[in-house]
Amino acid sequence: LSIQSHVVHGYVGNKSAVFPLQLHGFDVDFVNSVQFSNHTGYKTFTGEVLNGEQLEKLVEGLASNGLLEGYSHLLTGYIGSVSFLRAVCSVYRRLKEQNPGLVYVCDPVLGDNGKLYVPQELVQIYREEMLPLATILTPNQFECEQLLGQPMVTEEDAVFACLWLHRQGPQVVVVTSMDSSISPDHMIMLASKLPSSSAPTVSSNPGNPEVLRLLIPRQRGSYTGTGDLTAALLLAHLSDTSVSLAEAIARVVATLQGVIARTAGKGRGELRLVQSKDIIEHPDASRFVPEPVDPDLLRNAQARLEGIA
């Protein structure tokens, strides 16, 4: 079940997530948290916003027909109101009752490049109510800073952020993009995964996680929907138990880079997902080799976390 925004024209939210998931064999039901003519980066847009009560009515309809039983995953993206976010918490609990093994992939869409996209009060709700529910968390650099309440400048800061976020609940944390102080022409993806037996709480430190970094070339241009695509691809590849964390994030980045390359110079930067079907299904991940983070960075980050225990 994917709960995200929808646009008539273009590829953001569910329009960016559902098709790739279907190509990877997932039968996706989706709820559109908003329905807009186009994404909000255009000069104007029109449309409607779903509220929390409307979401709960839709879910009640599913429940009354016995249709909540088959969901293996919950994926959430842009949510613009307090009532809707709290309704998502309620939906999660209903799905979890039906399937205790439910995997919740939470993309905490709060903002980017120093700017919030949502009301400030949503940050606290994500921090206090959503993080404990999430299995996989996919924030960008700015969103990590909002959740932690402090800047994230260095790689050590990012590793610390992953450890702190693990302590709140998620088993997997992927910082989807952060600036590289060493190479301005690249971004860094940082992925951290706890051992399957580890179950951190707010009063305990997480077990020793696997923490990987991947340097990603910056591509020219501005593209919307890449974060939504990233979260969907992480869901797909991390769900394959035969694939390692390193292989999963390499495939995700290879897909993103391929889709962006095929989109570059075409129209208004709307992702060319349909034209990239072959890339989504069979990404060439050979160029992307994640590496373990420096052990000293991990030790320093763990010491910082212990200092606030």
Short mmCIF file of N, CA, C and O in Angstrom, two decimals, residues 225-287:
data_model
loop_
_atom_site.label_atom_id
_atom_site.label_comp_id
_atom_site.label_asym_id
_atom_site.label_seq_id
_atom_site.Cartn_x
_atom_site.Cartn_y
_atom_site.Cartn_z
N GLY A 225 10.80 14.20 -8.24
CA GLY A 225 10.37 12.82 -8.14
C GLY A 225 11.49 11.82 -7.89
O GLY A 225 11.22 10.63 -7.73
N THR A 226 12.73 12.30 -7.82
CA THR A 226 13.85 11.36 -7.63
C THR A 226 13.84 10.75 -6.23
O THR A 226 14.18 9.57 -6.07
N GLY A 227 13.44 11.53 -5.23
CA GLY A 227 13.36 10.98 -3.88
C GLY A 227 12.27 9.92 -3.78
O GLY A 227 12.46 8.89 -3.12
N ASP A 228 11.13 10.15 -4.42
CA ASP A 228 10.04 9.18 -4.42
C ASP A 228 10.47 7.90 -5.13
O ASP A 228 10.16 6.79 -4.68
N LEU A 229 11.18 8.07 -6.24
CA LEU A 229 11.70 6.91 -6.97
C LEU A 229 12.71 6.16 -6.12
O LEU A 229 12.70 4.92 -6.09
N THR A 230 13.57 6.88 -5.42
CA THR A 230 14.58 6.24 -4.57
C THR A 230 13.94 5.36 -3.51
O THR A 230 14.34 4.21 -3.30
N ALA A 231 12.93 5.89 -2.81
CA ALA A 231 12.28 5.12 -1.74
C ALA A 231 11.63 3.86 -2.30
O ALA A 231 11.72 2.78 -1.69
N ALA A 232 10.98 3.98 -3.45
CA ALA A 232 10.34 2.81 -4.06
C ALA A 232 11.36 1.76 -4.47
O ALA A 232 11.16 0.55 -4.25
N LEU A 233 12.47 2.20 -5.04
CA LEU A 233 13.51 1.26 -5.46
C LEU A 233 14.18 0.60 -4.26
O LEU A 233 14.52 -0.59 -4.31
N LEU A 234 14.36 1.35 -3.18
CA LEU A 234 14.92 0.74 -1.96
C LEU A 234 13.98 -0.33 -1.43
O LEU A 234 14.42 -1.39 -1.01
N LEU A 235 12.68 -0.06 -1.44
CA LEU A 235 11.71 -1.07 -1.02
C LEU A 235 11.88 -2.33 -1.86
O LEU A 235 11.95 -3.44 -1.32
N ALA A 236 11.95 -2.14 -3.18
CA ALA A 236 12.02 -3.29 -4.08
C ALA A 236 13.29 -4.10 -3.86
O ALA A 236 13.24 -5.33 -3.72
N HIS A 237 14.43 -3.45 -3.84
CA HIS A 237 15.70 -4.18 -3.79
C HIS A 237 16.03 -4.70 -2.40
O HIS A 237 16.63 -5.77 -2.26
N LEU A 238 15.65 -3.97 -1.35
CA LEU A 238 15.89 -4.47 0.00
C LEU A 238 14.96 -5.62 0.37
O LEU A 238 15.22 -6.36 1.32
N SER A 239 13.87 -5.77 -0.37
CA SER A 239 12.94 -6.88 -0.11
C SER A 239 13.47 -8.21 -0.63
O SER A 239 12.96 -9.27 -0.25
N ASP A 240 14.45 -8.15 -1.50
CA ASP A 240 15.06 -9.37 -2.05
C ASP A 240 16.09 -9.88 -1.05
O ASP A 240 17.18 -9.31 -0.92
N THR A 241 15.76 -10.94 -0.35
CA THR A 241 16.63 -11.43 0.71
C THR A 241 17.93 -12.03 0.17
O THR A 241 18.86 -12.25 0.94
N SER A 242 18.00 -12.28 -1.12
CA SER A 242 19.23 -12.81 -1.70
C SER A 242 20.23 -11.71 -2.06
O SER A 242 21.34 -11.99 -2.49
N VAL A 243 19.82 -10.45 -1.88
CA VAL A 243 20.64 -9.30 -2.27
C VAL A 243 21.20 -8.63 -1.01
O VAL A 243 20.47 -8.38 -0.06
N SER A 244 22.50 -8.35 -1.02
CA SER A 244 23.14 -7.69 0.12
C SER A 244 22.76 -6.21 0.14
O SER A 244 22.24 -5.66 -0.85
N LEU A 245 23.04 -5.56 1.27
CA LEU A 245 22.80 -4.12 1.37
C LEU A 245 23.59 -3.38 0.30
O LEU A 245 23.07 -2.46 -0.34
N ALA A 246 24.84 -3.77 0.10
CA ALA A 246 25.68 -3.12 -0.91
C ALA A 246 25.10 -3.27 -2.30
O ALA A 246 25.04 -2.30 -3.08
N GLU A 247 24.66 -4.47 -2.64
CA GLU A 247 24.07 -4.69 -3.96
C GLU A 247 22.79 -3.90 -4.13
O GLU A 247 22.52 -3.35 -5.21
N ALA A 248 21.99 -3.83 -3.08
CA ALA A 248 20.71 -3.13 -3.16
C ALA A 248 20.91 -1.65 -3.46
O ALA A 248 20.28 -1.10 -4.37
N ILE A 249 21.79 -0.99 -2.70
CA ILE A 249 21.95 0.45 -2.92
C ILE A 249 22.68 0.73 -4.24
O ILE A 249 22.44 1.74 -4.89
N ALA A 250 23.55 -0.19 -4.67
CA ALA A 250 24.19 -0.02 -5.97
C ALA A 250 23.16 -0.07 -7.09
O ALA A 250 23.20 0.72 -8.04
N ARG A 251 22.21 -0.99 -6.99
CA ARG A 251 21.16 -1.09 -8.00
C ARG A 251 20.26 0.14 -8.00
O ARG A 251 19.85 0.63 -9.06
N VAL A 252 19.96 0.64 -6.80
CA VAL A 252 19.12 1.83 -6.69
C VAL A 252 19.80 3.02 -7.37
O VAL A 252 19.18 3.73 -8.19
N VAL A 253 21.06 3.23 -7.05
CA VAL A 253 21.78 4.38 -7.61
C VAL A 253 21.97 4.21 -9.11
O VAL A 253 21.83 5.18 -9.88
N ALA A 254 22.27 3.01 -9.57
CA ALA A 254 22.43 2.78 -11.00
C ALA A 254 21.14 3.09 -11.75
O ALA A 254 21.16 3.69 -12.84
N THR A 255 20.01 2.72 -11.16
CA THR A 255 18.72 3.02 -11.78
C THR A 255 18.48 4.52 -11.84
O THR A 255 18.11 5.07 -12.89
N LEU A 256 18.71 5.21 -10.73
CA LEU A 256 18.51 6.66 -10.69
C LEU A 256 19.38 7.37 -11.71
O LEU A 256 18.92 8.25 -12.44
N GLN A 257 20.65 6.99 -11.74
CA GLN A 257 21.57 7.64 -12.67
C GLN A 257 21.15 7.39 -14.11
O GLN A 257 21.23 8.28 -14.96
N GLY A 258 20.69 6.19 -14.38
CA GLY A 258 20.26 5.86 -15.74
C GLY A 258 19.01 6.62 -16.14
O GLY A 258 18.91 7.13 -17.27
N VAL A 259 18.03 6.70 -15.22
CA VAL A 259 16.79 7.42 -15.52
C VAL A 259 17.07 8.91 -15.72
O VAL A 259 16.55 9.53 -16.66
N ILE A 260 17.92 9.48 -14.87
CA ILE A 260 18.23 10.91 -15.01
C ILE A 260 18.97 11.17 -16.32
O ILE A 260 18.70 12.16 -17.02
N ALA A 261 19.91 10.30 -16.68
CA ALA A 261 20.64 10.47 -17.94
C ALA A 261 19.69 10.42 -19.13
O ALA A 261 19.84 11.18 -20.10
N ARG A 262 18.70 9.55 -19.06
CA ARG A 262 17.74 9.44 -20.16
C ARG A 262 16.76 10.62 -20.15
O ARG A 262 16.16 10.95 -21.18
N THR A 263 16.59 11.25 -19.00
CA THR A 263 15.68 12.39 -18.88
C THR A 263 16.34 13.70 -19.28
O THR A 263 15.68 14.62 -19.77
N ALA A 264 17.65 13.80 -19.08
CA ALA A 264 18.38 15.07 -19.26
C ALA A 264 18.10 15.70 -20.62
O ALA A 264 18.17 15.04 -21.67
N GLY A 265 17.75 17.00 -20.59
CA GLY A 265 17.54 17.75 -21.82
C GLY A 265 16.19 17.53 -22.46
O GLY A 265 15.91 18.08 -23.53
N LYS A 266 15.34 16.74 -21.80
CA LYS A 266 14.02 16.44 -22.37
C LYS A 266 12.95 17.22 -21.60
O LYS A 266 12.76 17.03 -20.41
N GLY A 267 12.22 18.08 -22.26
CA GLY A 267 11.08 18.76 -21.66
C GLY A 267 11.44 19.59 -20.45
O GLY A 267 12.46 20.30 -20.44
N ARG A 268 10.66 19.46 -19.39
CA ARG A 268 10.82 20.27 -18.19
C ARG A 268 11.42 19.48 -17.03
O ARG A 268 11.19 19.79 -15.87
N GLY A 269 12.16 18.45 -17.33
CA GLY A 269 12.82 17.68 -16.29
C GLY A 269 11.95 16.64 -15.64
O GLY A 269 12.30 16.09 -14.60
N GLU A 270 10.76 16.35 -16.23
CA GLU A 270 9.92 15.28 -15.71
C GLU A 270 10.59 13.94 -16.03
O GLU A 270 10.98 13.68 -17.17
N LEU A 271 10.73 13.10 -15.03
CA LEU A 271 11.42 11.83 -15.21
C LEU A 271 10.78 11.00 -16.33
O LEU A 271 9.56 10.85 -16.40
N ARG A 272 11.63 10.46 -17.18
CA ARG A 272 11.14 9.62 -18.29
C ARG A 272 11.13 8.15 -17.84
O ARG A 272 11.94 7.33 -18.28
N LEU A 273 10.19 7.86 -16.97
CA LEU A 273 10.14 6.53 -16.37
C LEU A 273 9.74 5.46 -17.38
O LEU A 273 10.35 4.38 -17.43
N VAL A 274 8.72 5.72 -18.15
CA VAL A 274 8.26 4.71 -19.11
C VAL A 274 9.37 4.42 -20.12
O VAL A 274 9.62 3.25 -20.46
N GLN A 275 10.04 5.46 -20.57
CA GLN A 275 11.13 5.28 -21.53
C GLN A 275 12.35 4.61 -20.89
O GLN A 275 13.28 4.22 -21.59
N SER A 276 12.36 4.51 -19.56
CA SER A 276 13.48 3.91 -18.84
C SER A 276 13.13 2.53 -18.28
O SER A 276 13.81 2.03 -17.37
N LYS A 277 12.11 1.91 -18.83
CA LYS A 277 11.66 0.61 -18.32
C LYS A 277 12.80 -0.40 -18.25
O LYS A 277 12.95 -1.13 -17.27
N ASP A 278 13.64 -0.44 -19.28
CA ASP A 278 14.74 -1.41 -19.31
C ASP A 278 15.75 -1.15 -18.20
O ASP A 278 16.29 -2.08 -17.59
N ILE A 279 16.00 0.13 -17.91
CA ILE A 279 16.95 0.48 -16.85
C ILE A 279 16.39 0.10 -15.49
O ILE A 279 17.12 -0.42 -14.63
N ILE A 280 15.11 0.35 -15.27
CA ILE A 280 14.48 0.03 -13.99
C ILE A 280 14.52 -1.47 -13.74
O ILE A 280 14.79 -1.93 -12.62
N GLU A 281 14.26 -2.24 -14.78
CA GLU A 281 14.22 -3.69 -14.63
C GLU A 281 15.61 -4.31 -14.52
O GLU A 281 15.81 -5.28 -13.78
N HIS A 282 16.58 -3.74 -15.24
CA HIS A 282 17.91 -4.34 -15.30
C HIS A 282 19.00 -3.26 -15.18
O HIS A 282 19.70 -2.98 -16.15
N PRO A 283 19.15 -2.66 -14.01
CA PRO A 283 20.17 -1.61 -13.86
C PRO A 283 21.58 -2.19 -13.94
O PRO A 283 21.83 -3.30 -13.47
N ASP A 284 22.47 -1.42 -14.55
CA ASP A 284 23.88 -1.82 -14.60
C ASP A 284 24.58 -1.24 -13.38
O ASP A 284 25.00 -0.08 -13.38
N ALA A 285 24.69 -2.05 -12.33
CA ALA A 285 25.25 -1.57 -11.06
C ALA A 285 26.75 -1.76 -10.97
O ALA A 285 27.34 -1.46 -9.92
N SER A 286 27.39 -2.20 -12.03
CA SER A 286 28.82 -2.53 -11.97
C SER A 286 29.69 -1.30 -11.69
O SER A 286 30.79 -1.43 -11.15
N ARG A 287 29.19 -0.10 -12.06
CA ARG A 287 29.99 1.12 -11.86
C ARG A 287 29.91 1.65 -10.43
O ARG A 287 30.65 2.57 -10.08
#
